[in-house]
Short mmCIF file of C-alpha atoms in Angstrom, two decimals:
data_model
loop_
_atom_site.label_atom_id
_atom_site.label_comp_id
_atom_site.label_asym_id
_atom_site.label_seq_id
_atom_site.Cartn_x
_atom_site.Cartn_y
_atom_site.Cartn_z
CA UNK A 1 120.99 113.87 97.19
CA UNK A 2 119.50 115.82 94.55
CA UNK A 3 115.57 116.76 95.60
CA UNK A 4 114.77 114.80 92.08
CA UNK A 5 115.47 111.60 94.21
CA UNK A 6 112.58 111.78 96.39
CA UNK A 7 110.22 109.04 95.79
CA UNK A 8 107.62 107.60 95.37
CA UNK A 9 103.88 109.34 95.00
CA UNK A 10 105.39 112.82 94.50
CA UNK A 11 102.12 113.75 93.15
CA UNK A 12 100.14 112.28 95.94
CA UNK A 13 102.34 114.09 98.49
CA UNK A 14 102.41 117.39 96.90
CA UNK A 15 98.60 117.43 96.21
CA UNK A 16 97.96 116.53 99.76
CA UNK A 17 99.99 119.78 100.35
CA UNK A 18 98.33 121.89 98.17
CA UNK A 19 94.80 120.91 99.50
CA UNK A 20 95.78 121.58 103.16
CA UNK A 21 97.28 124.92 102.15
CA UNK A 22 93.85 125.83 100.56
CA UNK A 23 92.01 124.56 103.62
CA UNK A 24 94.24 126.63 106.09
CA UNK A 25 94.19 129.85 103.79
CA UNK A 26 90.04 129.87 103.32
CA UNK A 27 89.77 128.00 99.80
CA UNK A 28 91.28 127.67 96.43
CA UNK A 29 92.21 130.56 94.55
CA UNK A 30 94.41 132.01 91.84
CA UNK A 31 98.17 132.14 92.17
CA UNK A 32 101.22 134.38 91.50
CA UNK A 33 104.36 132.38 90.48
CA UNK A 34 106.99 134.48 91.34
CA UNK A 35 109.54 131.86 92.16
CA UNK A 36 111.52 129.31 89.92
CA UNK A 37 109.23 126.63 88.63
CA UNK A 38 111.90 124.01 89.20
CA UNK A 39 112.23 124.75 93.07
CA UNK A 40 109.42 122.97 95.61
CA UNK A 41 107.86 126.29 96.49
CA UNK A 42 107.33 127.14 92.75
CA UNK A 43 106.03 123.71 91.95
CA UNK A 44 103.37 123.71 94.53
CA UNK A 45 102.09 126.99 93.17
CA UNK A 46 101.79 125.16 89.80
CA UNK A 47 99.80 122.26 91.92
CA UNK A 48 97.70 124.49 93.63
CA UNK A 49 96.70 125.99 90.63
CA UNK A 50 95.97 122.82 89.06
CA UNK A 51 93.84 121.53 92.29
CA UNK A 52 92.04 124.98 91.87
CA UNK A 53 91.43 124.80 88.44
CA UNK A 54 92.84 128.26 87.96
CA UNK A 55 95.93 129.12 85.49
CA UNK A 56 98.99 131.12 87.65
CA UNK A 57 100.21 134.22 86.72
CA UNK A 58 103.83 133.90 86.06
CA UNK A 59 106.62 136.56 86.47
CA UNK A 60 109.76 135.80 84.91
CA UNK A 61 112.35 135.76 87.63
CA UNK A 62 115.23 134.44 85.59
CA UNK A 63 117.03 137.78 85.58
CA UNK A 64 115.93 138.60 88.86
CA UNK A 65 112.76 139.91 90.68
CA UNK A 66 111.29 143.13 89.05
CA UNK A 67 108.85 144.67 91.41
CA UNK A 68 107.51 147.15 88.72
CA UNK A 69 105.91 144.23 87.29
CA UNK A 70 104.06 143.11 90.50
CA UNK A 71 101.23 145.37 90.50
CA UNK A 72 100.10 144.41 86.55
CA UNK A 73 100.72 140.44 87.59
CA UNK A 74 98.30 140.94 90.50
CA UNK A 75 95.88 142.55 88.40
CA UNK A 76 95.81 139.61 85.99
CA UNK A 77 94.93 137.19 88.91
CA UNK A 78 91.34 138.22 88.39
CA UNK A 79 88.42 137.98 91.01
CA UNK A 80 88.11 135.61 93.79
CA UNK A 81 90.87 134.64 96.25
CA UNK A 82 94.10 135.52 95.35
CA UNK A 83 97.62 134.15 96.53
CA UNK A 84 101.24 134.68 95.97
CA UNK A 85 104.42 132.65 97.27
CA UNK A 86 107.71 135.03 97.93
CA UNK A 87 110.89 134.61 99.93
CA UNK A 88 111.86 137.27 102.13
CA UNK A 89 114.17 139.27 100.01
CA UNK A 90 111.48 139.66 97.44
CA UNK A 91 109.21 140.74 100.02
CA UNK A 92 111.64 143.42 101.15
CA UNK A 93 112.27 144.64 97.68
CA UNK A 94 108.64 145.03 97.25
CA UNK A 95 107.84 147.21 100.36
CA UNK A 96 110.19 149.58 99.21
CA UNK A 97 108.21 150.15 95.95
CA UNK A 98 104.78 151.87 97.07
CA UNK A 99 103.21 150.40 93.69
CA UNK A 100 104.12 147.11 94.40
CA UNK A 101 103.30 147.08 98.22
CA UNK A 102 99.68 148.59 97.57
CA UNK A 103 99.28 145.67 95.15
CA UNK A 104 100.49 142.97 97.63
CA UNK A 105 97.80 144.33 100.06
CA UNK A 106 95.17 143.07 97.43
CA UNK A 107 96.49 139.41 97.92
CA UNK A 108 94.71 137.48 100.32
CA UNK A 109 97.80 135.87 101.69
CA UNK A 110 101.40 136.12 101.05
CA UNK A 111 103.21 132.80 101.79
CA UNK A 112 106.60 133.69 103.13
CA UNK A 113 109.47 130.94 103.03
CA UNK A 114 112.89 129.92 101.87
CA UNK A 115 114.19 130.54 105.56
CA UNK A 116 113.79 133.10 108.46
CA UNK A 117 112.29 136.33 107.66
CA UNK A 118 113.89 139.57 109.39
CA UNK A 119 111.69 141.27 112.00
CA UNK A 120 112.04 144.38 110.24
CA UNK A 121 110.55 143.20 107.22
CA UNK A 122 107.81 141.60 109.00
CA UNK A 123 106.82 144.58 110.51
CA UNK A 124 106.97 146.56 107.33
CA UNK A 125 104.44 144.38 105.92
CA UNK A 126 102.27 144.50 108.56
CA UNK A 127 102.05 148.23 108.79
CA UNK A 128 101.85 148.31 104.88
CA UNK A 129 98.38 146.02 105.42
CA UNK A 130 100.11 142.97 103.78
CA UNK A 131 98.94 139.65 104.83
CA UNK A 132 101.89 137.61 105.40
CA UNK A 133 101.62 133.64 106.43
CA UNK A 134 105.04 132.71 107.30
CA UNK A 135 105.67 129.02 106.10
CA UNK A 136 108.20 126.29 107.49
CA UNK A 137 108.98 123.13 105.22
CA UNK A 138 111.32 121.64 102.64
CA UNK A 139 111.59 119.51 99.81
CA UNK A 140 110.77 116.10 101.56
CA UNK A 141 107.68 118.07 103.02
CA UNK A 142 106.11 119.19 99.88
CA UNK A 143 107.17 122.70 100.86
CA UNK A 144 105.59 124.62 103.60
CA UNK A 145 103.83 122.46 106.00
CA UNK A 146 103.73 124.62 109.00
CA UNK A 147 102.07 127.91 108.83
CA UNK A 148 102.55 130.64 111.29
CA UNK A 149 103.84 128.07 113.58
CA UNK A 150 100.70 125.81 113.34
CA UNK A 151 101.10 122.40 111.35
CA UNK A 152 98.74 122.07 108.29
CA UNK A 153 95.89 119.72 108.75
CA UNK A 154 97.19 116.07 109.12
CA UNK A 155 100.98 117.28 109.41
CA UNK A 156 102.77 115.89 113.06
CA UNK A 157 105.34 117.73 114.48
CA UNK A 158 107.44 116.41 117.54
CA UNK A 159 110.89 117.62 118.98
CA UNK A 160 113.33 114.36 119.51
CA UNK A 161 116.24 114.37 121.79
CA UNK A 162 118.52 117.06 120.92
CA UNK A 163 115.97 119.45 120.01
CA UNK A 164 115.66 118.16 116.37
CA UNK A 165 112.42 118.95 114.64
CA UNK A 166 110.81 115.60 113.21
CA UNK A 167 107.71 115.96 111.00
CA UNK A 168 105.09 113.19 109.88
CA UNK A 169 102.01 113.18 107.90
CA UNK A 170 100.23 113.10 104.37
CA UNK A 171 102.67 115.76 103.03
CA UNK A 172 105.75 114.00 103.70
CA UNK A 173 107.84 112.01 101.16
CA UNK A 174 108.15 108.15 101.52
CA UNK A 175 112.20 108.60 101.12
CA UNK A 176 114.94 109.20 98.85
CA UNK A 177 115.65 106.92 95.73
CA UNK A 178 119.06 106.68 96.74
CA UNK A 179 119.17 106.79 100.76
CA UNK A 180 121.86 108.32 102.83
CA UNK A 181 123.30 107.33 106.09
CA UNK A 182 122.05 108.17 108.27
CA UNK A 183 118.70 108.09 106.73
CA UNK A 184 116.32 110.89 107.73
CA UNK A 185 113.46 108.58 106.69
CA UNK A 186 114.20 105.77 108.71
CA UNK A 187 111.55 105.53 110.93
CA UNK A 188 108.37 104.90 108.73
CA UNK A 189 106.02 107.92 108.17
CA UNK A 190 108.52 110.45 109.87
CA UNK A 191 111.23 112.67 108.56
CA UNK A 192 114.03 113.69 110.77
CA UNK A 193 115.02 117.23 109.91
CA UNK A 194 118.40 119.00 110.48
CA UNK A 195 116.39 121.84 112.23
CA UNK A 196 116.29 122.62 116.12
CA UNK A 197 113.02 124.11 117.60
CA UNK A 198 110.56 124.04 120.35
CA UNK A 199 106.90 123.26 120.47
CA UNK A 200 104.54 124.95 123.30
CA UNK A 201 101.87 123.91 125.06
CA UNK A 202 99.35 124.99 122.44
CA UNK A 203 101.32 123.28 119.49
CA UNK A 204 102.80 126.31 118.03
CA UNK A 205 106.37 125.43 116.51
CA UNK A 206 109.30 127.54 116.88
CA UNK A 207 112.31 127.24 114.77
CA UNK A 208 115.54 128.08 116.71
CA UNK A 209 117.97 127.15 113.58
CA UNK A 210 119.88 124.66 111.84
CA UNK A 211 121.95 121.98 113.81
CA UNK A 212 124.82 122.25 111.23
CA UNK A 213 124.98 126.17 111.76
CA UNK A 214 125.46 125.92 115.47
CA UNK A 215 128.76 127.47 116.65
CA UNK A 216 130.22 126.13 119.82
CA UNK A 217 132.20 129.05 121.47
CA UNK A 218 133.76 129.07 124.93
CA UNK A 219 131.50 126.37 125.98
CA UNK A 220 128.37 127.59 124.68
CA UNK A 221 126.22 126.68 121.79
CA UNK A 222 125.31 129.63 119.92
CA UNK A 223 122.52 129.52 116.87
CA UNK A 224 122.80 132.40 114.33
CA UNK A 225 119.59 133.22 114.02
CA UNK A 226 118.85 134.61 117.63
CA UNK A 227 122.04 136.70 116.73
CA UNK A 228 120.92 137.87 113.42
CA UNK A 229 117.68 139.01 114.95
CA UNK A 230 119.38 140.90 117.65
CA UNK A 231 121.85 142.58 115.30
CA UNK A 232 118.98 143.56 112.77
CA UNK A 233 117.14 145.55 115.63
CA UNK A 234 120.35 147.92 115.24
CA UNK A 235 119.50 150.93 112.83
CA UNK A 236 122.50 150.58 110.86
CA UNK A 237 121.99 147.02 110.15
CA UNK A 238 120.15 146.11 106.56
CA UNK A 239 120.98 142.62 106.54
CA UNK A 240 123.50 140.25 108.23
CA UNK A 241 124.98 136.81 108.40
CA UNK A 242 126.31 135.21 111.53
CA UNK A 243 128.47 131.88 111.34
CA UNK A 244 131.49 130.56 113.03
CA UNK A 245 135.33 130.35 112.29
CA UNK A 246 137.85 128.25 113.73
CA UNK A 247 139.39 129.88 116.90
CA UNK A 248 142.56 128.41 118.80
CA UNK A 249 141.23 129.69 122.17
CA UNK A 250 137.13 129.54 121.91
CA UNK A 251 136.85 126.53 119.47
CA UNK A 252 134.78 128.77 117.35
CA UNK A 253 134.33 132.44 117.16
CA UNK A 254 130.93 134.18 116.29
CA UNK A 255 131.42 136.35 112.95
CA UNK A 256 128.93 138.77 111.45
CA UNK A 257 128.61 140.14 108.14
CA UNK A 258 126.49 143.08 107.72
CA UNK A 259 124.95 145.00 105.11
CA UNK A 260 124.82 148.62 106.16
CA UNK A 261 121.24 150.15 105.81
CA UNK A 262 121.04 152.92 103.30
CA UNK A 263 122.07 156.43 104.81
CA UNK A 264 123.31 154.79 107.90
CA UNK A 265 127.27 154.95 108.74
CA UNK A 266 128.70 151.52 109.13
CA UNK A 267 128.52 150.23 112.79
CA UNK A 268 131.56 149.45 114.81
CA UNK A 269 132.35 145.78 116.16
CA UNK A 270 131.62 147.23 119.73
CA UNK A 271 128.36 149.01 118.95
CA UNK A 272 127.31 145.63 117.84
CA UNK A 273 128.71 143.90 120.54
CA UNK A 274 126.96 145.88 122.96
CA UNK A 275 123.83 146.11 121.38
CA UNK A 276 123.52 142.17 121.20
CA UNK A 277 124.79 141.85 124.66
CA UNK A 278 121.59 143.55 125.90
CA UNK A 279 119.26 140.61 124.84
CA UNK A 280 121.59 137.57 124.57
CA UNK A 281 124.59 136.18 126.30
CA UNK A 282 127.81 138.23 125.95
CA UNK A 283 129.21 135.07 124.34
CA UNK A 284 126.67 134.92 121.63
CA UNK A 285 127.84 138.70 120.43
CA UNK A 286 130.29 138.77 117.40
CA UNK A 287 133.94 139.13 117.94
CA UNK A 288 134.70 139.76 114.25
CA UNK A 289 132.56 142.24 111.89
CA UNK A 290 132.79 142.26 108.18
CA UNK A 291 130.89 145.17 106.29
CA UNK A 292 129.75 143.46 102.84
CA UNK A 293 127.94 144.86 99.87
CA UNK A 294 125.48 142.01 99.56
CA UNK A 295 125.21 138.75 101.39
CA UNK A 296 125.62 135.38 99.03
CA UNK A 297 122.92 133.48 98.77
CA UNK A 298 121.64 129.97 97.16
CA UNK A 299 118.55 128.25 96.04
CA UNK A 300 115.60 130.76 96.28
CA UNK A 301 117.28 133.30 98.66
CA UNK A 302 118.70 131.31 101.56
CA UNK A 303 121.96 132.91 102.85
CA UNK A 304 124.85 130.72 101.92
CA UNK A 305 126.80 130.65 105.37
CA UNK A 306 129.49 128.32 104.07
CA UNK A 307 130.31 130.74 101.22
CA UNK A 308 130.94 133.49 104.03
CA UNK A 309 133.00 130.97 105.74
CA UNK A 310 135.10 130.28 102.95
CA UNK A 311 135.60 133.91 102.15
CA UNK A 312 136.66 134.99 105.55
CA UNK A 313 138.09 131.77 107.16
CA UNK A 314 141.70 133.15 106.42
CA UNK A 315 141.03 136.75 108.24
CA UNK A 316 141.93 137.34 111.60
#
């Protein structure tokens, strides 16, 4: 159902999340609003600002993220602790602009959500001196509720049978106004996500990928994210998305859509298969390659795998 059907006490669970965020980051501060205010990540910037008694500085992103406006917006945040919430595509774009990258280093934290962040982007941010905090969450948890793998205060994590991540705690919504079947809120106090993950002995969460993105190929279950991480380590791969297409022999075949790095020649399928096979099972290596100008995205920047499936389903 649409996220607007979450109920009840929306203010309560969103304010619990905002308070826990400030506690984790070192105290209330001023926020840069660089995400759509109708999305949960943007809503949470507004809620955190209300709780902090500050006024957010808004970037108009209706026509796209303009990095040239970033330094001035950050200066307008004023003194005290200063924060921003971005998605990986915004951060990657900002790091290519020296003035924008320098401005980001002045922030006490840049929350990074909206999906997995490529290792290359995280490495570039660290090299530039930008303090990035990777977040995991969804509308049902009032946005990010796990920071750098560690749950916010009061947030509970557990891994159910099959590796499904389940979340509990005060940042959790109570359910949907129009329940679905099966209901991920069926157990009171818990939300069953569609993500797979592990929690180590120290309680740190690693998100492996979405259950519905899993590719069953030749008897092996392949999650796209590890394959994408391996592919992005190739110097010719700027961005990529991995997805499955029906295959008469394998059940599904692993397919990669790649945006080529600026100044690099397009990689061949053989190159990328060999590259992936160095770190993953050879069955996880893509059997089909498509070079694309850009990856389709939805929401606040998540890759739209289904759009890729629809686009390339007829190709052999």
